[in-house]
mmCIF file of C-alpha atoms in Angstrom:
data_model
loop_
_atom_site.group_PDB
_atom_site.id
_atom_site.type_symbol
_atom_site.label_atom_id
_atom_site.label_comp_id
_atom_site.label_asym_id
_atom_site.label_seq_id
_atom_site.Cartn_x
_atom_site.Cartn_y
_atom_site.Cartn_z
ATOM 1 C CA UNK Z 1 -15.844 -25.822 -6.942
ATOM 2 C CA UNK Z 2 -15.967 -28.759 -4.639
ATOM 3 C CA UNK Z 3 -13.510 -31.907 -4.056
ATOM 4 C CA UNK Z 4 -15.112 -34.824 -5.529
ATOM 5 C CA UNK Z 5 -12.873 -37.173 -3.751
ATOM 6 C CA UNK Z 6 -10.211 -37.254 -0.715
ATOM 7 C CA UNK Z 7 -7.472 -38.917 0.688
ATOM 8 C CA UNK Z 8 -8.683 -39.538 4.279
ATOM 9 C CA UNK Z 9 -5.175 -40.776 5.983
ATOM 10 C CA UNK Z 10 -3.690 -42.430 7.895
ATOM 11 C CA UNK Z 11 -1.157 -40.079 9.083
ATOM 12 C CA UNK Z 12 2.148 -40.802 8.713
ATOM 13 C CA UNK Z 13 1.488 -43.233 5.573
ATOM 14 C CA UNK Z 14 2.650 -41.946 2.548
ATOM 15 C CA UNK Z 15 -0.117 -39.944 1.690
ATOM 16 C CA UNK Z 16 2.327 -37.327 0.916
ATOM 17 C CA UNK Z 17 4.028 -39.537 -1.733
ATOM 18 C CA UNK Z 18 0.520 -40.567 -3.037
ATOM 19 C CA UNK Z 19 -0.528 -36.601 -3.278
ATOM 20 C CA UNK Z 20 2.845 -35.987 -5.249
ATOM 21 C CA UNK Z 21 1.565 -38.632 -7.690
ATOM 22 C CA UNK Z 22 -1.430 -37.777 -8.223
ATOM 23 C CA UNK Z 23 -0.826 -34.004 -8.585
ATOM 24 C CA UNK Z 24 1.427 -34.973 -11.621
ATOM 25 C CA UNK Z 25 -2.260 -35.913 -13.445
ATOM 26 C CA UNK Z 26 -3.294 -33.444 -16.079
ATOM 27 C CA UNK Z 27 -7.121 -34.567 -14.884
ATOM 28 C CA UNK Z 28 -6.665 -34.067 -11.449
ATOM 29 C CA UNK Z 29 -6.346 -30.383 -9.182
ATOM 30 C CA UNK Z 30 -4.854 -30.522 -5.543
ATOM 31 C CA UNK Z 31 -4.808 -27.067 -3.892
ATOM 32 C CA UNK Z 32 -1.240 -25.874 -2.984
ATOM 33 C CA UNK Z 33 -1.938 -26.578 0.532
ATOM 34 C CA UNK Z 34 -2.277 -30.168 1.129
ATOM 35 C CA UNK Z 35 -3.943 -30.470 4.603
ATOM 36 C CA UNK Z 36 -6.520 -28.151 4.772
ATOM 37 C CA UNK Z 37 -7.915 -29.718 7.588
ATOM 38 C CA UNK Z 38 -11.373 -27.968 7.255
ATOM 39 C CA UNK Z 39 -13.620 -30.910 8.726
ATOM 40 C CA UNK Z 40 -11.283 -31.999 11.723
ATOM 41 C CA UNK Z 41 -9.903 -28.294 13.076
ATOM 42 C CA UNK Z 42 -12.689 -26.373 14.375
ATOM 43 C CA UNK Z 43 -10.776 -23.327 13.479
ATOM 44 C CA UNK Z 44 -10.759 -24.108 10.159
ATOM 45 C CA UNK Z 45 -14.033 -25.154 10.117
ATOM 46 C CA UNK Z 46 -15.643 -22.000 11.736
ATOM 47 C CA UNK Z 47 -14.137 -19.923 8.497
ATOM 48 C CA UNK Z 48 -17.380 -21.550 6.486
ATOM 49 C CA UNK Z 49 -18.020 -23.457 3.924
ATOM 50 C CA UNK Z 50 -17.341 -20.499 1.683
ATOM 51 C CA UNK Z 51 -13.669 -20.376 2.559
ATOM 52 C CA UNK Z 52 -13.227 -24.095 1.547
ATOM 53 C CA UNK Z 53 -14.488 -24.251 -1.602
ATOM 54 C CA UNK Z 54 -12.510 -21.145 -2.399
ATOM 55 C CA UNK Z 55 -9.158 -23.553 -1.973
ATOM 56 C CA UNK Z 56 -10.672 -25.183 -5.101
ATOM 57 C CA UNK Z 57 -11.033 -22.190 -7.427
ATOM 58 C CA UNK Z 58 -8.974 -22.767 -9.849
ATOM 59 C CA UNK Z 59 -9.938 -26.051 -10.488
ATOM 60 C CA UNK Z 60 -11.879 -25.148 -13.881
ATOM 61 C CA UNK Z 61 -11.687 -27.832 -16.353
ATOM 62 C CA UNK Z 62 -10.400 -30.768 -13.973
ATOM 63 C CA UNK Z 63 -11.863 -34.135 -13.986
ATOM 64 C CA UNK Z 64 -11.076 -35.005 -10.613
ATOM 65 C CA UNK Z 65 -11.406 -32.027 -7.847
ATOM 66 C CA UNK Z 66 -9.110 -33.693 -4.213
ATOM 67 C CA UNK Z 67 -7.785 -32.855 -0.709
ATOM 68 C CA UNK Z 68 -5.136 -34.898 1.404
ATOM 69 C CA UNK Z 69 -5.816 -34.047 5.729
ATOM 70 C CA UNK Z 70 -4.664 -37.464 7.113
ATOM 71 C CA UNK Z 71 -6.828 -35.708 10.096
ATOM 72 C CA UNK Z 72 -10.035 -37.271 8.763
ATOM 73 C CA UNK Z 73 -9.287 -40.255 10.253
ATOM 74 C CA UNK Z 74 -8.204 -39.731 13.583
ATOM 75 C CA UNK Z 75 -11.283 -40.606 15.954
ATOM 76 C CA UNK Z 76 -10.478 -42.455 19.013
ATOM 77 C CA UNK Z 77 -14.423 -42.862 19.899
ATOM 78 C CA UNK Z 78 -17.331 -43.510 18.271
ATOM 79 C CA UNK Z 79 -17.713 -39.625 17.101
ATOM 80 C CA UNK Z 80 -18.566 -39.537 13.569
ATOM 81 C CA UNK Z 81 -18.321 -35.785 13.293
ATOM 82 C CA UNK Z 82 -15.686 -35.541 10.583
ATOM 83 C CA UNK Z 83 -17.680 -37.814 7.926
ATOM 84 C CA UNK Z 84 -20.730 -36.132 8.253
ATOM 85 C CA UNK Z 85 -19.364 -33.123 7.855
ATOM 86 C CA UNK Z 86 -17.504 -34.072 4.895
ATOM 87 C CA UNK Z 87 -21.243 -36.049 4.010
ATOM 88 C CA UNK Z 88 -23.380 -32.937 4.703
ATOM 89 C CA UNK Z 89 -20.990 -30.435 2.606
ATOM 90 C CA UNK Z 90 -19.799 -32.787 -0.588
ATOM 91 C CA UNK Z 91 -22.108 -35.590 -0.304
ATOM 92 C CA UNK Z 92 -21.520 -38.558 -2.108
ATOM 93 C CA UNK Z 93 -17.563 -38.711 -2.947
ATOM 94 C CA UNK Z 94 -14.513 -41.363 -3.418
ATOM 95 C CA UNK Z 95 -12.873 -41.769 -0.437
ATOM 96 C CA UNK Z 96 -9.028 -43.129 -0.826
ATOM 97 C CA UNK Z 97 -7.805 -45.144 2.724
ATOM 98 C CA UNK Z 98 -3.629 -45.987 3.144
ATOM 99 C CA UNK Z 99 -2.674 -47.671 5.967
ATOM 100 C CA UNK Z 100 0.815 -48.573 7.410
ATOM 101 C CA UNK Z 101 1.466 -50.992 9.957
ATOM 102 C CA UNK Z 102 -0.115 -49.491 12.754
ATOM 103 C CA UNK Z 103 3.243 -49.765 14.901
ATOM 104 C CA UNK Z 104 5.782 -48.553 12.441
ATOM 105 C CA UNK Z 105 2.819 -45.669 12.055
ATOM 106 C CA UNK Z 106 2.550 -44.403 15.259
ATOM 107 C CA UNK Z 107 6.234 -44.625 16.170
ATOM 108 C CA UNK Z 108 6.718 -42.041 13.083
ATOM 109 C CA UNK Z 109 3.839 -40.102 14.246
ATOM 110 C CA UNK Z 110 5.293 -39.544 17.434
ATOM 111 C CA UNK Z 111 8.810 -38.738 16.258
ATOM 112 C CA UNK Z 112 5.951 -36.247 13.961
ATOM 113 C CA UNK Z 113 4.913 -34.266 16.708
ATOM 114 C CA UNK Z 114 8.358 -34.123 18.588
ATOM 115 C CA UNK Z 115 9.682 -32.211 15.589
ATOM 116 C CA UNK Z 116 6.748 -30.067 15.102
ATOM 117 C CA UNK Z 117 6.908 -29.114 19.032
ATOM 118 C CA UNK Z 118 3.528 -30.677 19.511
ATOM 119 C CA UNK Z 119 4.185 -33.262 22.014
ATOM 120 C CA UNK Z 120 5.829 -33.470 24.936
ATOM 121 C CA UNK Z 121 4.027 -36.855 26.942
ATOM 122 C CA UNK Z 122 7.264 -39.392 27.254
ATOM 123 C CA UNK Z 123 6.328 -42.963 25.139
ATOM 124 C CA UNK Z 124 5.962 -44.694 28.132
ATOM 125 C CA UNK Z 125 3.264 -42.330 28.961
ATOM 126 C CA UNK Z 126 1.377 -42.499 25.927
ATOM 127 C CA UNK Z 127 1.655 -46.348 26.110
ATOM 128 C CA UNK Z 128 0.019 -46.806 29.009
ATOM 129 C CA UNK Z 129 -2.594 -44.519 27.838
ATOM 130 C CA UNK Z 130 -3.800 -46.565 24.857
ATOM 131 C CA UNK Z 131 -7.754 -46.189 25.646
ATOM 132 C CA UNK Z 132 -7.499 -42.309 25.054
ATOM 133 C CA UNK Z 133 -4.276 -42.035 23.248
ATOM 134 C CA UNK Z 134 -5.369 -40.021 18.925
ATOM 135 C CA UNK Z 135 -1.761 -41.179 17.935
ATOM 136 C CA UNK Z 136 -2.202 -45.141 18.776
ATOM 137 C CA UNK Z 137 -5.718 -44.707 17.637
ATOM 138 C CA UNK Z 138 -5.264 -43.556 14.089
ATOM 139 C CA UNK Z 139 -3.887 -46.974 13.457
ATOM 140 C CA UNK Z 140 -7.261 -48.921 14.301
ATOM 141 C CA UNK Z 141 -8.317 -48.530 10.817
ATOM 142 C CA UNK Z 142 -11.077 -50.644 10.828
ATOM 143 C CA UNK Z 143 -12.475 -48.562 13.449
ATOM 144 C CA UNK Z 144 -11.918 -45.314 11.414
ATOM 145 C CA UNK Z 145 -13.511 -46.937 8.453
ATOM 146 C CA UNK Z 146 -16.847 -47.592 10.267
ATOM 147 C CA UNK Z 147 -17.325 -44.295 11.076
ATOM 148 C CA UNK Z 148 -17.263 -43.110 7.304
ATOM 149 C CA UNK Z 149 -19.580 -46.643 6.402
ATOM 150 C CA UNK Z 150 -22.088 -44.906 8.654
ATOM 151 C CA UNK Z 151 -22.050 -41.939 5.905
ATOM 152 C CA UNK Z 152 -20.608 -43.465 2.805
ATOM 153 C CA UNK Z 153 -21.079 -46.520 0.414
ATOM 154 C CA UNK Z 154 -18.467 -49.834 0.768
ATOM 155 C CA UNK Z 155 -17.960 -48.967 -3.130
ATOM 156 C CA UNK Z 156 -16.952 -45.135 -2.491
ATOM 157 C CA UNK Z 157 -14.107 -46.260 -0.144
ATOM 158 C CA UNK Z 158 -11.059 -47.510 -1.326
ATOM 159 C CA UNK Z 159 -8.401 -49.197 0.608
ATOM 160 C CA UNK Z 160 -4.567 -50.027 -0.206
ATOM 161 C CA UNK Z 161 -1.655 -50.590 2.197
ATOM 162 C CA UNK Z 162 2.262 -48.211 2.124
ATOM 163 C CA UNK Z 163 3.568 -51.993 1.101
ATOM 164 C CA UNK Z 164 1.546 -51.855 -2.151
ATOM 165 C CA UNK Z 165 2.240 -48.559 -2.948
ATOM 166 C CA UNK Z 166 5.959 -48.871 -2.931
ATOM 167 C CA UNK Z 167 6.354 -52.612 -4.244
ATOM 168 C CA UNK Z 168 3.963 -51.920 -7.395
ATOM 169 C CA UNK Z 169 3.736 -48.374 -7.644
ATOM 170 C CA UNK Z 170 2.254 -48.254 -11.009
ATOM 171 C CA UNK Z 171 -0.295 -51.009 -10.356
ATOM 172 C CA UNK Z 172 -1.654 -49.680 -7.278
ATOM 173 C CA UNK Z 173 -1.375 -46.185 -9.114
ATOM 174 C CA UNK Z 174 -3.980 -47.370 -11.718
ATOM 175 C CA UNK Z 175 -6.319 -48.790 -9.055
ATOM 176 C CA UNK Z 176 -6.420 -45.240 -7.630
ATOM 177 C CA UNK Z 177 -7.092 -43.342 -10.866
ATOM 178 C CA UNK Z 178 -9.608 -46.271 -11.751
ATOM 179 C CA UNK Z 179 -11.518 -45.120 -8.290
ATOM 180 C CA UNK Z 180 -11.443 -41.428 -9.115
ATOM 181 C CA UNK Z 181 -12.766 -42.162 -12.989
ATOM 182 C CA UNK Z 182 -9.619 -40.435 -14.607
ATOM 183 C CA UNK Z 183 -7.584 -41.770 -17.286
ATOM 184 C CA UNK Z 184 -4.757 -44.178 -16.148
ATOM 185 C CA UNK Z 185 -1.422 -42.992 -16.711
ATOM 186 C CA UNK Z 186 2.491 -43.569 -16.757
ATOM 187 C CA UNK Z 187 3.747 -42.396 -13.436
ATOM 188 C CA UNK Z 188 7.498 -43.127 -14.543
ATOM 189 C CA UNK Z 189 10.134 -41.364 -12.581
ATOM 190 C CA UNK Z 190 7.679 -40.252 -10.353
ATOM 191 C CA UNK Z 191 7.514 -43.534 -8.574
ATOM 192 C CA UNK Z 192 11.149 -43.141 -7.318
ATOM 193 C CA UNK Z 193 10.645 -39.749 -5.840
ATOM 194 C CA UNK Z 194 10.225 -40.017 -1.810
ATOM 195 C CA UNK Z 195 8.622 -37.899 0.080
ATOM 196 C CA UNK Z 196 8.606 -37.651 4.417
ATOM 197 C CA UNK Z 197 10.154 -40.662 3.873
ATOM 198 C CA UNK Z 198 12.551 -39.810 7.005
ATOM 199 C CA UNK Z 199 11.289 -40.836 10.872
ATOM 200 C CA UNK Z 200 14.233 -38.238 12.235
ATOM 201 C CA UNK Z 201 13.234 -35.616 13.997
ATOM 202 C CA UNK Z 202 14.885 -32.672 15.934
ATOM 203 C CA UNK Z 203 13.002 -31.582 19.372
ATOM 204 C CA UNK Z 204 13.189 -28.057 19.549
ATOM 205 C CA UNK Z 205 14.369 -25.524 22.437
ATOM 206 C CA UNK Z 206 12.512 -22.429 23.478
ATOM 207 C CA UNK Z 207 13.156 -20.038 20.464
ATOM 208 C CA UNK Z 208 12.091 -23.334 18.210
ATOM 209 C CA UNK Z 209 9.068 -23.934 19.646
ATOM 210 C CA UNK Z 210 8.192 -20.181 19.362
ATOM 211 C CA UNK Z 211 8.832 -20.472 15.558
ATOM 212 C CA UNK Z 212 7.086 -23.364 15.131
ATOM 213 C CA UNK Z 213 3.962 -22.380 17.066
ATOM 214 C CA UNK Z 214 3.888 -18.910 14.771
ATOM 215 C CA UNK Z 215 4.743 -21.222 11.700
ATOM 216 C CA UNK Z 216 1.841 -23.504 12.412
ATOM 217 C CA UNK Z 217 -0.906 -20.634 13.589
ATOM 218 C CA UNK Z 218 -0.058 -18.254 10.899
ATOM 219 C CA UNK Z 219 2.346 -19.447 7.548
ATOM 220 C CA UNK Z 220 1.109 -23.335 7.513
ATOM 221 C CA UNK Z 221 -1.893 -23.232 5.681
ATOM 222 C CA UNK Z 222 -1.690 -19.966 3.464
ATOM 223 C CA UNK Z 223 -0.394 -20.400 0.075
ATOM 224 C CA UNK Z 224 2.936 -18.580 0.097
ATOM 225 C CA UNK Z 225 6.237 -19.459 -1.779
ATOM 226 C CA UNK Z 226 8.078 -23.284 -0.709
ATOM 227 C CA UNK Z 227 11.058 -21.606 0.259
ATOM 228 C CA UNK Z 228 10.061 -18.778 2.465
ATOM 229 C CA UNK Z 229 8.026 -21.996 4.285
ATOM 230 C CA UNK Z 230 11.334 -23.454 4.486
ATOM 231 C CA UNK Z 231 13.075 -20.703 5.963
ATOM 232 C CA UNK Z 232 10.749 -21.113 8.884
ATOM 233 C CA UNK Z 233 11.141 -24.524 9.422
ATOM 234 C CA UNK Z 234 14.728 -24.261 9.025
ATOM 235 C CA UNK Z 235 14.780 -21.199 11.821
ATOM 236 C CA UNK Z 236 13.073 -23.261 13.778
ATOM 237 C CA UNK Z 237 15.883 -25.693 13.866
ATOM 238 C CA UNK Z 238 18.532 -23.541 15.285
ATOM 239 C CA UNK Z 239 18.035 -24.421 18.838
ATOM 240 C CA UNK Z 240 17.257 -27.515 18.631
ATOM 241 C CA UNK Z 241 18.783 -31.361 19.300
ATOM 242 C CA UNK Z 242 18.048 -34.550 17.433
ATOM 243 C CA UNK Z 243 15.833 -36.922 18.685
ATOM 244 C CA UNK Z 244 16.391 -40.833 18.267
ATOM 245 C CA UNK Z 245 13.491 -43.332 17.498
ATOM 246 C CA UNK Z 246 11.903 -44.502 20.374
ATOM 247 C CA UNK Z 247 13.284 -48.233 20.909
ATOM 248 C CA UNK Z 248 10.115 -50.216 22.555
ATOM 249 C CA UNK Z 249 10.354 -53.332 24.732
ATOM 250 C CA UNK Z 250 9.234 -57.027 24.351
ATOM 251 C CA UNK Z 251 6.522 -56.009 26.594
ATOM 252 C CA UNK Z 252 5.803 -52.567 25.281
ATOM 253 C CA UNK Z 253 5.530 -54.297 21.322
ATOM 254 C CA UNK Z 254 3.454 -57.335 22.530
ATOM 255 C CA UNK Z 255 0.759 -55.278 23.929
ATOM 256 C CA UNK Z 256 0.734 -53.049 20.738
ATOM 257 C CA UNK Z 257 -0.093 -56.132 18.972
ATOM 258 C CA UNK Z 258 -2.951 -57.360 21.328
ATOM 259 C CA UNK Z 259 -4.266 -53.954 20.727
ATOM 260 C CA UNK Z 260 -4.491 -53.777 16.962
ATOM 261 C CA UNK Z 261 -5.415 -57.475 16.810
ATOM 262 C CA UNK Z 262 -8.823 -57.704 16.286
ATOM 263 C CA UNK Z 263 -8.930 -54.469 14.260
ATOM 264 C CA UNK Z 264 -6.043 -55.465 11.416
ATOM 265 C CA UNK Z 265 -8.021 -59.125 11.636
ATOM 266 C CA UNK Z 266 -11.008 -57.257 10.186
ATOM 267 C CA UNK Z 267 -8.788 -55.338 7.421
ATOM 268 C CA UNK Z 268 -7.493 -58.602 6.514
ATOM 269 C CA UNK Z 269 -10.537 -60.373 6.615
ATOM 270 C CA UNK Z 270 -13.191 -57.726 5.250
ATOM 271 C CA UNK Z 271 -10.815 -55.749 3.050
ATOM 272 C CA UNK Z 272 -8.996 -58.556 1.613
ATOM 273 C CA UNK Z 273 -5.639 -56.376 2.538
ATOM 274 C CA UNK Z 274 -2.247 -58.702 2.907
ATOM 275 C CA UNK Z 275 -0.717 -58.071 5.903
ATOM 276 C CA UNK Z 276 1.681 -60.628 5.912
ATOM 277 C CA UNK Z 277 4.600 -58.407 6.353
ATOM 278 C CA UNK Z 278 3.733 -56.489 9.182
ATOM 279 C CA UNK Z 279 5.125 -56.955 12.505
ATOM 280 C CA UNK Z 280 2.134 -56.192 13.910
ATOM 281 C CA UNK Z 281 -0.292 -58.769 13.060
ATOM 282 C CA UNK Z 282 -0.449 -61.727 15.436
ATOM 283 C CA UNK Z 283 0.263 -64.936 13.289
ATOM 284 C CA UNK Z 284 -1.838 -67.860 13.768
#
């Protein structure tokens, strides 16, 4: 069995509240791990083809076959590789895009990495390394699109905003299942369930990090019980301190927005998105 469609990002956009909701679909089988990652990690990718579609086994019977890796979309060049992998392995599929302003985005994926021990460049740093920076990237989404248009149809691709998601959950709910050719359905209580919603984030001491490095190389992506998971992640907390939200400057936030300018222009203008609300986008 093979995914016939995927949630391709962005990071840090509730694409873990959109993989809750569409799990609930009697039509629809996630596997129990929700990044598998298997086009973007080269480890992952190296365990074959074979080992992929085995995630999907159970799948019998299921109208709609997905994965969630916000890593798909995380190029910060004009590499292509993870589309035409996912191209050359499950061909022609529906592709689902959500996108947060870019800002709020990559402020949360910072605070991401922090708390998962992954990075330790100061904000100021990573600032003034825009050109080559994956975390400031992953917000030109325009530019992460055109590498999949390169592989995939305008029709297979479909494109909604955290805003939409939140303010008309059911609506943009039935868009979604509409895309993936399943049968639209109530998603109730569901809607009020949240899920990553908090940017906190501890940064861990020496004995955290260890955990977490262990957690992330060898528990993370097999399929073992929620709460032994947790008891790693919760370990991993013991030495650790909170970390505050990075507050940026006037300066810091007005070159942000020269930088996604021309890129959330083109989502506005060739995606018919409303961005009206986000900070980010330079008014006229």
């Amino acid at each position: 069995m093979k995914p016939n469609f995927l949630i391709i990002g962005a990071a840090r956009s509730a694409t873990t509240s959109l993989y809750k909701y569409l799990n609930h679909h009697p039509e629809i089988f996630f596997p129990t791990i929700k990044e598998i990652n298997y086009f973007s990690n080269e480890r992952f990718w190296q365990k074959g083809e074979a080992w992929y579609t085995n995630q999907f086994s159970s799948a019998i019977g299921k109208v709609a076959i997905g994965e969630a890796s916000t890593s798909y979309t995380a190029a910060i060049s004009n590499n292509d590789i993870v589309p035409r992998r996912i191209k050359s392995v499950l061909g022609s599929i529906k592709l689902i895009y959500i996108v947060r302003d870019p800002i709020d985005r990559a402020l949360s994926h910072y605070m991401h990495y922090y708390h998962r021990s992954e990075r330790v460049m100061p904000i100021s740093e990573l600032l003034n390394n825009k050109v080559y920076e994956d975390t400031l990237w992953q917000g030109k989404y325009a530019h992460q699109i055109d590498m999949y248009l390169r592989h995939f149809t305008a029709n297979s691709l479909l494109v909604i905003t955290v805003d939409e998601l939140k303010s008309n959950p059911q609506k943009t709910m039935d868009r979604i299942f509409s895309h993936i050719e399943v049968h639209k359905m109530d998603i109730g209580d569901i809607s009020s369930e949240t899920h990553n919603a908090n940017d906190t984030a501890t940064e861990k001491g020496k004995f955290g990090k260890w955990v977490m490095n262990n957690y992330q190389r060898h528990i993370e992506q097999r399929e073992l019980p929620w709460p032994l998971k947790k008891a790693f992640l919760t370990l991993a907390k013991l030495d650790s301190t909170p970390l505050e939200k990075p507050t940026l400057s006037v300066q810091q936030i007005s070159e942000l927005r020269e930088f996604y300018a021309s890129d959330l222009k083109r989502m506005q203008e060739e995606y018919g998105l409303d961005l009206s609300s986000w900070g980010t986008v330079i008014k006229n």
